[in-house]
Tab-separated table of C-alpha atoms in Angstrom:
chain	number	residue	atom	x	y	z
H	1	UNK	CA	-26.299	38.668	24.537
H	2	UNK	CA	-29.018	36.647	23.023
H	3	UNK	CA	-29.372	35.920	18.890
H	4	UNK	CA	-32.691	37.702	17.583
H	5	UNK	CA	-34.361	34.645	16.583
H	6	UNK	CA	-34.150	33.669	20.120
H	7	UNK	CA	-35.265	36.713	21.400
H	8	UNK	CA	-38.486	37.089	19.004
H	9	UNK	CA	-39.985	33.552	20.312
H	10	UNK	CA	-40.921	35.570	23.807
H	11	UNK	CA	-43.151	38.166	21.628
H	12	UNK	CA	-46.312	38.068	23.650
H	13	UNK	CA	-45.147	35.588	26.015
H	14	UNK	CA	-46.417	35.634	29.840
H	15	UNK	CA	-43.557	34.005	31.078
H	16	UNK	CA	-41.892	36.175	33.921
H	17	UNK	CA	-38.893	38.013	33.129
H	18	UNK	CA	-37.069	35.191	35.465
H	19	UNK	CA	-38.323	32.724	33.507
H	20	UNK	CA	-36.960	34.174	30.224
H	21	UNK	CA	-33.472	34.871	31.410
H	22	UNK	CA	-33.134	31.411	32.581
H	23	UNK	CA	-34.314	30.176	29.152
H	24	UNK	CA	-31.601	32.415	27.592
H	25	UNK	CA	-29.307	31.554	29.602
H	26	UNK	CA	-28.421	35.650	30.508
H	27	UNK	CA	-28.330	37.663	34.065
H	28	UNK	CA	-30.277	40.736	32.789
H	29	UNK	CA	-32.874	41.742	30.445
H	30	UNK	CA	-33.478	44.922	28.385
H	31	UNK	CA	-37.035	45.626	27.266
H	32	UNK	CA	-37.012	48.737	24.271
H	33	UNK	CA	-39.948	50.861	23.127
H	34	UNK	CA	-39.350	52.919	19.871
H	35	UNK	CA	-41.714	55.068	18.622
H	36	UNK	CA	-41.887	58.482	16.422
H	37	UNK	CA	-43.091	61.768	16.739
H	38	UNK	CA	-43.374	64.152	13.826
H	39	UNK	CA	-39.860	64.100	13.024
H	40	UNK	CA	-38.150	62.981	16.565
H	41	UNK	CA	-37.478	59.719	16.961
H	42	UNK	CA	-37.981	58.529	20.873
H	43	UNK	CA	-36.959	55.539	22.807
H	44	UNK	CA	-37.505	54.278	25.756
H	45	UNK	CA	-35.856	51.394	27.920
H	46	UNK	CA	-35.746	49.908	31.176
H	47	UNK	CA	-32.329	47.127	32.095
H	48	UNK	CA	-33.638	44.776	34.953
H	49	UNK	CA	-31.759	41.821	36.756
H	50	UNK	CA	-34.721	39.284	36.513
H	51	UNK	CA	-33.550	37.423	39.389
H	52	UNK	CA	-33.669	39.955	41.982
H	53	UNK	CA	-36.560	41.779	40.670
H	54	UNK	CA	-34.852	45.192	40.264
H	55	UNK	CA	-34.379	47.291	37.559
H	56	UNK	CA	-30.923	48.421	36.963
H	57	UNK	CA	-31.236	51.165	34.673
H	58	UNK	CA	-34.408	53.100	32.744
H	59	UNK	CA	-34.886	55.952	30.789
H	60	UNK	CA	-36.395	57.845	27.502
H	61	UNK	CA	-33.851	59.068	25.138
H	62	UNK	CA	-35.552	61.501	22.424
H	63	UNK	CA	-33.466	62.785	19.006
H	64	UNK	CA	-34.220	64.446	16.033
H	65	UNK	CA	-34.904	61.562	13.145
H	66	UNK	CA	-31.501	62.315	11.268
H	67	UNK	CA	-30.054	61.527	14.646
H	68	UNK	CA	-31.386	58.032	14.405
H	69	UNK	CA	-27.593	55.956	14.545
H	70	UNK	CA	-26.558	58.652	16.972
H	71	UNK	CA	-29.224	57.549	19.098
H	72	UNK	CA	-28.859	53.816	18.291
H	73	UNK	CA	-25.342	54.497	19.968
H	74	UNK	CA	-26.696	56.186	22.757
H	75	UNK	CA	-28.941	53.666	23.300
H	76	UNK	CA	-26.262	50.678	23.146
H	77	UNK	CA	-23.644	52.576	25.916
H	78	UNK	CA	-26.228	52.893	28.204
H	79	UNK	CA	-26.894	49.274	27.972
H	80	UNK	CA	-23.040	48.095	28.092
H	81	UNK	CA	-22.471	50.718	31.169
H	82	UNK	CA	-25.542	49.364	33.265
H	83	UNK	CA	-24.414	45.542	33.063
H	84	UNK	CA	-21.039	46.128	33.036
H	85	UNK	CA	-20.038	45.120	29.589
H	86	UNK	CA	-16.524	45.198	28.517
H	87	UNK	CA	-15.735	46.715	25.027
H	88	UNK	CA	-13.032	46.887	22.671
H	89	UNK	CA	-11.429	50.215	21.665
H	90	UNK	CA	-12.233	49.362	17.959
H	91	UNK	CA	-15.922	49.639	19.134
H	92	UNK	CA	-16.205	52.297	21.300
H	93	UNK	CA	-14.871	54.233	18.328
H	94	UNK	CA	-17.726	52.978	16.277
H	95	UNK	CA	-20.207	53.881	19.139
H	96	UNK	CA	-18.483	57.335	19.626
H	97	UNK	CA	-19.035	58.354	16.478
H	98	UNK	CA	-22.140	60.860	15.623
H	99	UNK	CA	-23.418	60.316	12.316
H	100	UNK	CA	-26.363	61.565	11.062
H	101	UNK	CA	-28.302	60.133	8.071
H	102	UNK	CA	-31.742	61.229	6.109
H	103	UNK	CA	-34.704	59.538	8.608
H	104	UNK	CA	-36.187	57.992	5.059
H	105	UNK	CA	-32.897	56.488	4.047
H	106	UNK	CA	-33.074	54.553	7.312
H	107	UNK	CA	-36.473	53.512	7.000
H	108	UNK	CA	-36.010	52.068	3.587
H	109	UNK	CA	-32.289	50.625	4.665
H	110	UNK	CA	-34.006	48.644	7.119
H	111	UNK	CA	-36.817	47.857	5.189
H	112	UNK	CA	-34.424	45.876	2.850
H	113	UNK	CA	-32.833	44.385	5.559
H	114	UNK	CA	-36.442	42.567	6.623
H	115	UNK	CA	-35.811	40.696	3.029
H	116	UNK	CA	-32.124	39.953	3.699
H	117	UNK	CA	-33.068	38.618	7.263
H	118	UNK	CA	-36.336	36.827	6.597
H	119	UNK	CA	-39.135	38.500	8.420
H	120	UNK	CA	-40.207	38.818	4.421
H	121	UNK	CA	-38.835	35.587	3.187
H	122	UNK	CA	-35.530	36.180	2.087
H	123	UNK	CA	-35.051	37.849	-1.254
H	124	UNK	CA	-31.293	39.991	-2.266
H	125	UNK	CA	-32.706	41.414	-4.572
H	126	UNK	CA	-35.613	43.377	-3.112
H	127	UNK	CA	-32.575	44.215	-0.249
H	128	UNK	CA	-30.470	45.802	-3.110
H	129	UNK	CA	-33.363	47.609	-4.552
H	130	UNK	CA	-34.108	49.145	-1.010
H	131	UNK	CA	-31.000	49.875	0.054
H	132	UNK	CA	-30.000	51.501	-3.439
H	133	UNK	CA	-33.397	54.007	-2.791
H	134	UNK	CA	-31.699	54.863	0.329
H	135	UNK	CA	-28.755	55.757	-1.351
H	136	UNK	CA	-30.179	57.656	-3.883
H	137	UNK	CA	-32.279	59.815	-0.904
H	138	UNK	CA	-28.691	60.209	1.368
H	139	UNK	CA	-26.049	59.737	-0.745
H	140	UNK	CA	-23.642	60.305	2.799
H	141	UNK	CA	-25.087	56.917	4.358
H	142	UNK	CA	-21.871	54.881	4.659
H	143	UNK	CA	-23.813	51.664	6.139
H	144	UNK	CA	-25.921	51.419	3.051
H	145	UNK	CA	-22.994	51.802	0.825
H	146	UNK	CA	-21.002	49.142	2.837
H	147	UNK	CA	-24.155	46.923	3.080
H	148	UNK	CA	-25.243	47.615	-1.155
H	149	UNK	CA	-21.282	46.457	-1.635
H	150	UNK	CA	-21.665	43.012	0.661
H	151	UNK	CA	-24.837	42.142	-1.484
H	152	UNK	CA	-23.417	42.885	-4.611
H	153	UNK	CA	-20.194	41.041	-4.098
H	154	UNK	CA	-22.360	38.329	-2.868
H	155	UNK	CA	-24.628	38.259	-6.665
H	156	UNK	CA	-21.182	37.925	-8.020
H	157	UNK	CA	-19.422	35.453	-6.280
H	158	UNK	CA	-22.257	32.653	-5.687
H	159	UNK	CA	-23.140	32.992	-9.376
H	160	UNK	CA	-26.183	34.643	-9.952
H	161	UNK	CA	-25.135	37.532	-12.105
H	162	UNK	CA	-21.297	38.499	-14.274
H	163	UNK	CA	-18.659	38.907	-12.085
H	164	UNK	CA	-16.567	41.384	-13.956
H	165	UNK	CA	-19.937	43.897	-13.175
H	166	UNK	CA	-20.645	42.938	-10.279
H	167	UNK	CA	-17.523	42.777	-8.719
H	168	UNK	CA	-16.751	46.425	-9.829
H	169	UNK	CA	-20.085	47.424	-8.162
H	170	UNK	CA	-19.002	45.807	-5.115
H	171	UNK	CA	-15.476	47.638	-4.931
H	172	UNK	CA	-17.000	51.428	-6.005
H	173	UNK	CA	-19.483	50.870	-3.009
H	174	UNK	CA	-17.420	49.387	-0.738
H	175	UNK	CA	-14.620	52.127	-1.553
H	176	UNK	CA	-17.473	54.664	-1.223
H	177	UNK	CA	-18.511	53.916	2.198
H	178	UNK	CA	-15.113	53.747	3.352
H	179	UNK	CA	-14.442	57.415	2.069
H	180	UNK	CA	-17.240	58.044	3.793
H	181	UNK	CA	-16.770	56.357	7.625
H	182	UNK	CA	-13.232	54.512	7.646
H	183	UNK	CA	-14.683	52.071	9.764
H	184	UNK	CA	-17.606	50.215	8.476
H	185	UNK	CA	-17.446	46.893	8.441
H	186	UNK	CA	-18.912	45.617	5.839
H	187	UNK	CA	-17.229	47.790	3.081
H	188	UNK	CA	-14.030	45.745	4.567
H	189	UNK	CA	-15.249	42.167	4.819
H	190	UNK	CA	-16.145	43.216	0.941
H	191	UNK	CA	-12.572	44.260	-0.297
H	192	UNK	CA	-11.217	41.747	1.312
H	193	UNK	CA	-13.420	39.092	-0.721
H	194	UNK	CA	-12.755	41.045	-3.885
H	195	UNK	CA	-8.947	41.083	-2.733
H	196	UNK	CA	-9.226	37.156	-2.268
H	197	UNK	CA	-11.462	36.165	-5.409
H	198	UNK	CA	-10.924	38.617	-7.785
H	199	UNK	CA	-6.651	40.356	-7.070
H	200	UNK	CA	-5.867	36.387	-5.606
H	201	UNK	CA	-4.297	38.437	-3.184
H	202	UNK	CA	-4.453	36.206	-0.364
H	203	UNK	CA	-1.920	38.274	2.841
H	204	UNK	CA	-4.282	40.922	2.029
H	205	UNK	CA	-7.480	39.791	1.764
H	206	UNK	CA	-7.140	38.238	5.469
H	207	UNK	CA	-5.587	41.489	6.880
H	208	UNK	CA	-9.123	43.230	5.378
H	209	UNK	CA	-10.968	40.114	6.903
H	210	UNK	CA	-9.132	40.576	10.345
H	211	UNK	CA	-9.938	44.104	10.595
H	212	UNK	CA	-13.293	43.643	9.432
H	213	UNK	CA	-13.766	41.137	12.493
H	214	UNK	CA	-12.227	43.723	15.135
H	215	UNK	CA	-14.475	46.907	13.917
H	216	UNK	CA	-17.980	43.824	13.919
H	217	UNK	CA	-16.871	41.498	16.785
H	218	UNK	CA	-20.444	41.020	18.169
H	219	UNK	CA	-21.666	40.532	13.863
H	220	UNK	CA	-21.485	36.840	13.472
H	221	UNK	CA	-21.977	37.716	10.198
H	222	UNK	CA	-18.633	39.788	9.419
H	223	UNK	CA	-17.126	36.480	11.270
H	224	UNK	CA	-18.904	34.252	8.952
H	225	UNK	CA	-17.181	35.800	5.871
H	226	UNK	CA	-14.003	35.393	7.405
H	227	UNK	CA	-14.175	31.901	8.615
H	228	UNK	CA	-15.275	30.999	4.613
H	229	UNK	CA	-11.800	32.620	4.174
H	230	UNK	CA	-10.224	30.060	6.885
H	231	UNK	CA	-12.208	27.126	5.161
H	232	UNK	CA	-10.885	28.302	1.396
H	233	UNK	CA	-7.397	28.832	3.047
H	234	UNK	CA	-7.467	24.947	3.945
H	235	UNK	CA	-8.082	26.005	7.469
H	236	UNK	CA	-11.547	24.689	8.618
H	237	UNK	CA	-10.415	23.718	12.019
H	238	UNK	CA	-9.117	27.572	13.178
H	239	UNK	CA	-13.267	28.073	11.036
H	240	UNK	CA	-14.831	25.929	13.446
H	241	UNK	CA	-13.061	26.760	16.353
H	242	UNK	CA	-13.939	30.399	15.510
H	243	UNK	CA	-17.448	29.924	15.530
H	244	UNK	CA	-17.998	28.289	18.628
H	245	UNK	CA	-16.223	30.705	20.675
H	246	UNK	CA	-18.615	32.997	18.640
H	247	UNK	CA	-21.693	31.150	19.972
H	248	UNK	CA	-20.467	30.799	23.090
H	249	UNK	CA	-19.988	35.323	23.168
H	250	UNK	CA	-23.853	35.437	22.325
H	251	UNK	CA	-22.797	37.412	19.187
H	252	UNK	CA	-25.778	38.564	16.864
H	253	UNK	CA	-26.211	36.457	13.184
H	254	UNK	CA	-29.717	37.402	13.584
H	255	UNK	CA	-30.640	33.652	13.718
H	256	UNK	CA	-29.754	30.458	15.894
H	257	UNK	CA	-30.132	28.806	12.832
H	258	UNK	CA	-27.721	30.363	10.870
H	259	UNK	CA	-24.821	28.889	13.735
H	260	UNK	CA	-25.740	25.446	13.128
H	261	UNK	CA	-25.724	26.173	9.055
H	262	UNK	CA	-22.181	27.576	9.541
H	263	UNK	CA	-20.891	24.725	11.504
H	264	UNK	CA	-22.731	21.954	8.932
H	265	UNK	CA	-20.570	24.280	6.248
H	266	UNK	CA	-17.454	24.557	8.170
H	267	UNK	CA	-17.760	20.616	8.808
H	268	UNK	CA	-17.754	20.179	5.116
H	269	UNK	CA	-15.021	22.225	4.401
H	270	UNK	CA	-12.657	20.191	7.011
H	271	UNK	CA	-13.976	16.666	5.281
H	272	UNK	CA	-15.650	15.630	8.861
H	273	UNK	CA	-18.511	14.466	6.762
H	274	UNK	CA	-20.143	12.209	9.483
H	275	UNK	CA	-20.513	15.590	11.840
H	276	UNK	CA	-22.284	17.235	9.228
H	277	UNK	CA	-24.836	14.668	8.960
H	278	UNK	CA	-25.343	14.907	12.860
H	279	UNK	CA	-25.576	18.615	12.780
H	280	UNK	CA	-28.048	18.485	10.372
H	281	UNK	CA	-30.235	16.757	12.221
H	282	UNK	CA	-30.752	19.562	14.493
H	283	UNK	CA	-31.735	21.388	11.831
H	284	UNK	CA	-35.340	20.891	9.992
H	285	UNK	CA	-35.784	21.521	6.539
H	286	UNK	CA	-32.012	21.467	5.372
H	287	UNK	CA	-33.119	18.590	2.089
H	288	UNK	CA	-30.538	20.162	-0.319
H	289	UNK	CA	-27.048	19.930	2.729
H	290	UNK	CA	-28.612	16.891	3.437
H	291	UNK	CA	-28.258	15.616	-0.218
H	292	UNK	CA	-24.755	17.258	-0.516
H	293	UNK	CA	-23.514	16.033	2.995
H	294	UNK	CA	-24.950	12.331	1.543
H	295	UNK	CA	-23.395	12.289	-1.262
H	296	UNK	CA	-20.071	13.072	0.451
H	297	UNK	CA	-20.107	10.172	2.809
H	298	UNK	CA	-20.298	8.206	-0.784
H	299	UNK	CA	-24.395	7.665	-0.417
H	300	UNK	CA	-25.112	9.572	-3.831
H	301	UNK	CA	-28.100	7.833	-4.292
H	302	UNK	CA	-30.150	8.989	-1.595
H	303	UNK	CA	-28.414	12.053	-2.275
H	304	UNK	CA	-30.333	12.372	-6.017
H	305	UNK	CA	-33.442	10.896	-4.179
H	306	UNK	CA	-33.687	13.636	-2.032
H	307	UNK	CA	-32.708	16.422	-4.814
H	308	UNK	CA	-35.592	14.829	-7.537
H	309	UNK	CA	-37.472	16.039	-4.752
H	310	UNK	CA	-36.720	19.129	-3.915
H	311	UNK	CA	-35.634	20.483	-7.158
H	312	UNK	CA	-39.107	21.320	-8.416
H	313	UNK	CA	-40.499	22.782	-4.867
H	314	UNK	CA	-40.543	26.733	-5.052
H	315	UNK	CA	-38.235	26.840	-1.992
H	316	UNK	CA	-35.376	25.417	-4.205
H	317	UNK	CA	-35.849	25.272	-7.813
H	318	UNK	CA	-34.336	28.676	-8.411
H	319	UNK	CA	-31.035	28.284	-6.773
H	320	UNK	CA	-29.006	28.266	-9.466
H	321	UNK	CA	-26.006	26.072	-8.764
H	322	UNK	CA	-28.581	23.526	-7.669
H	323	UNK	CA	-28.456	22.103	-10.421
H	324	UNK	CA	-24.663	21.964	-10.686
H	325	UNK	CA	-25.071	19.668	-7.667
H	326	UNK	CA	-27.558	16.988	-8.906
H	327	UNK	CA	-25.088	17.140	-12.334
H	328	UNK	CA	-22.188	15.785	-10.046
H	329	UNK	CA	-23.924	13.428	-7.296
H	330	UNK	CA	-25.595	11.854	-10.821
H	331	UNK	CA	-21.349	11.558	-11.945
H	332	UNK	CA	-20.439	10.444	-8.487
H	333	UNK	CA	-23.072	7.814	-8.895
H	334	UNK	CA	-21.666	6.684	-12.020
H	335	UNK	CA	-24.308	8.218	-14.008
H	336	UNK	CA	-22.679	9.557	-16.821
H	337	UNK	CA	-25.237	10.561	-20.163
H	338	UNK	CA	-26.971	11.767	-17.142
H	339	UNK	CA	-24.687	13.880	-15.154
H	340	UNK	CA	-23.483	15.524	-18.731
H	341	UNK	CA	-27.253	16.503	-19.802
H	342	UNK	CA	-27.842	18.006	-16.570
H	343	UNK	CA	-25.022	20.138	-16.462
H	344	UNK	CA	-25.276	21.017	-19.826
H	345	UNK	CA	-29.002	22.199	-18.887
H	346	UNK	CA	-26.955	24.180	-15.966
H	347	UNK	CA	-24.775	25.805	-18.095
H	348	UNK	CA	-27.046	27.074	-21.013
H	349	UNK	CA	-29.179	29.113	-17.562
H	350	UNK	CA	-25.546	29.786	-17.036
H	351	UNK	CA	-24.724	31.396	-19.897
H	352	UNK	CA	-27.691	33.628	-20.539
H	353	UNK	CA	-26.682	35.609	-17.522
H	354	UNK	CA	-22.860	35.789	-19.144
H	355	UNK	CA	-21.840	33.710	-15.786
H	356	UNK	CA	-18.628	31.752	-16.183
H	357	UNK	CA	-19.737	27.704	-16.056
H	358	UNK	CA	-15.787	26.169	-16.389
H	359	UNK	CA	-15.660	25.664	-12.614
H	360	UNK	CA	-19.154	23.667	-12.718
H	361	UNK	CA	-18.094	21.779	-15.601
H	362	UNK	CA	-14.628	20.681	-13.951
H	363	UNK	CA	-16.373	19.644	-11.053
H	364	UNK	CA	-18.645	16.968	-12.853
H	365	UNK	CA	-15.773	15.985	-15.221
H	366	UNK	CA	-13.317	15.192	-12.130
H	367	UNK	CA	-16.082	13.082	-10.627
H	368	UNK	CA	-16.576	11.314	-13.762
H	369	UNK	CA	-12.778	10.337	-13.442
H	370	UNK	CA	-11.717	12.692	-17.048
H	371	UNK	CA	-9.122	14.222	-15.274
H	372	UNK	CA	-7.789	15.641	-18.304
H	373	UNK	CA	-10.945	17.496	-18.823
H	374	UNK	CA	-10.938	18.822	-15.811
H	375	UNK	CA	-7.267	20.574	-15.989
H	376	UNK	CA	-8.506	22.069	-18.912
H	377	UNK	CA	-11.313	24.164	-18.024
H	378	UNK	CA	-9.226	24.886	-15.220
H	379	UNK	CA	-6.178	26.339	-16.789
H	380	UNK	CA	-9.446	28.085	-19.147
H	381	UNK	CA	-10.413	29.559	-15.762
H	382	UNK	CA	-6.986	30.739	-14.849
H	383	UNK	CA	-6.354	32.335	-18.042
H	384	UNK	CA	-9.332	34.554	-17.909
H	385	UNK	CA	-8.329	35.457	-14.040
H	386	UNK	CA	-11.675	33.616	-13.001
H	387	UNK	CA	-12.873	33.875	-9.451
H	388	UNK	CA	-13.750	30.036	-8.959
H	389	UNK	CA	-9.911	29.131	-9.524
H	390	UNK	CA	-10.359	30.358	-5.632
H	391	UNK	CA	-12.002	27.243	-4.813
H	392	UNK	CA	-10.046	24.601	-6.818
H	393	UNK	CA	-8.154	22.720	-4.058
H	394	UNK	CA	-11.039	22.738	-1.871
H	395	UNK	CA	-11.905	19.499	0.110
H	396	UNK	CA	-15.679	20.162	0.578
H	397	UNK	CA	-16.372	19.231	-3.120
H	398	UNK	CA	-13.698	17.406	-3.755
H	399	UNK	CA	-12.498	19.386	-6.753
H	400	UNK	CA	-8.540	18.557	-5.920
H	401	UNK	CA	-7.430	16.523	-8.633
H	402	UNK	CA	-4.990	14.074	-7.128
């Protein structure tokens, strides 16, 4: 198995089929035509071993357009019987499974998806707003509901709108697509966040994690959320370990890129600093880990240089906790009047979207060496049952107050 990124860069190539594989680095190659006709969706496929010149397996496969995941299944046996692919019960069940779902829903659910993937440029929010239209044409569609409940949990817990709404979204949906197929995914990898962040239930939030993982093996991304659990569990070793023996399965993220991301992430988390730096250099346009990973390894003023920069480019200037980072690399560099007016510029964007800012503000205060400070927006954060307090002892940000 091959990630789509990789996959794409052979669009229109004339390289042989030989020449391909051994580029990818697989023994066979599947080549897919889908088209539609009225309202029957068709595909057609042909499975060849590119060494030998020989196709394996071919054949059309034709279903009525609410039979489009039915067919996807179809579609994905066939493959895994003709090169000899070994499964896991957990998805065979998946694949066994005949669901049907409104052939308009799916077009707009996959629509959003281009935004969340980046064929459009990556945008949530247009995702949510497709994905919710889908929803609102086939209220049944249990991957939509799963998927709207990842994305809102997601708005939530990286700050970009109130938790206590957000959050609630997040479980109804979830909850919703469970009720409606016990086994999707993503409406488990999202309990289990809301189980970890918002309940502090930690036993439970990695049993929802775990069995998240074993219904999505072959979905890096399912694994992603997981190892984040591992790295906010003070485990980033068992995280890193788990993604390369995710790399090494060929399993889908829908971008190389996104691997080396991960492990420059995961390598934060475990406080192997110097790694990150070298990962990132296999990885172009990365400015604002770059400035993070700098100012970790104590270099906080290349760090600012390099997020004065970037700050005002479109690409970056609305992330919101961007600014939460210059405010502590400008305290790690002993910059205090500084550091203090730019997180008070953070906050005040903060607070006009009713976002908690304690966790921010703890951050810079800690770096600036007020200790005392710092405990108290934290126990302020505990009191209100705050999801940051999640992240308090972690090592990538040095928020641990020793």
């Amino acid at each position: 198995m091959c990630i789509r990124d990789r996959v794409r860069a052979f669009k229109g190539t004339d390289k042989s089929p030989k020449q391909i594989a051994q580029e990818l680095g697989v023994k066979a190659l599947v080549f897919a035509y889908w088209s539609r006709s009225g309202t029957r969706n068709r595909l057609r496929y042909e499975v060849i071993d590119p060494f030998r010149n020989k196709v394996i397996t071919s054949n059309t496969m034709e279903r009525e357009g609410e039979d489009v995941l039915f067919l996807r299944s179809e579609f994905a046996r066939a493959v895994i019987a003709a090169v000899k692919v070994a499964i896991t019960p957990a998805e065979r069940a998946v694949l066994d499974e005949r669901r049907k779902v409104d052939p308009e829903a799916y077009d707009l659910f996959m629509k959003g998806l281009e935004y969340y993937f980046g064929s459009e440029g990556f945008d949530i929010r247009r995702t949510i707003e497709f994905i919710e239209k889908a929803i609102d044409i086939d209220p049944t569609f249990a991957q939509g509901h799963g998927w709207l409940s990842q994305l809102y949990e997601q708005l939530a817990s990286e700050g970009y709108e109130n938790e206590d709404v957000y959050f609630l979204k997040a479980r109804t949906a979830a909850e919703r697509a469970l009720e409606l197929d016990a086994n999707t995914p993503r409406a488990h990898s999202t309990l289990a966040s809301l189980y970890l962040f918002l309940d502090w239930d930690f036993a439970r939030a990695e049993q929802s994690y775990q069995k998240a993982c074993r219904l999505a093996p072959g979905d890096a991304r399912v694994q992603f959320y997981y190892q984040t659990y591992l790295c906010l569990a003070g485990r980033a070793e068992e995280a890193i370990e788990s993604l390369e023996r995710l790399r090494k399965a060929g399993a889908d993220s829908g971008s190389e890129g996104l691997f080396a991301l991960r492990q420059v992430h995961h390598f934060l988390f475990a406080g192997r600093y110097a790694d990150a730096l070298e990962e990132l250099k296999k990885i172009p346009g990365q400015e604002l880990l770059l400035a993070i990973a700098k100012a970790l390894t104590g270099s906080s003023s290349e760090a600012l240089a390099i997020m004065d920069r970037i700050i005002v480019t479109p690409r970056y200037r609305n992330i919101d906790w961007i600014r939460r980072e210059r405010a502590w690399m400008l305290a790690a560099d002993g910059r205090r009047e500084e550091a203090l007016k730019a997180l008070e510029e953070h906050i005040a964007i903060q607070r006009q979207k009713d976002v908690d800012t304690e966790f921010d503000e703890a951050c810079v205060y800690a770096r600036l060496g007020e200790k005392d400070r710092a405990f108290e927006l934290l126990n302020a954060l505990y009191d209100k049952h705050s999801s940051p307090v999640s992240y308090t002892h972690l090592r990538a940000h040095e928020t641990v107050l020793d």
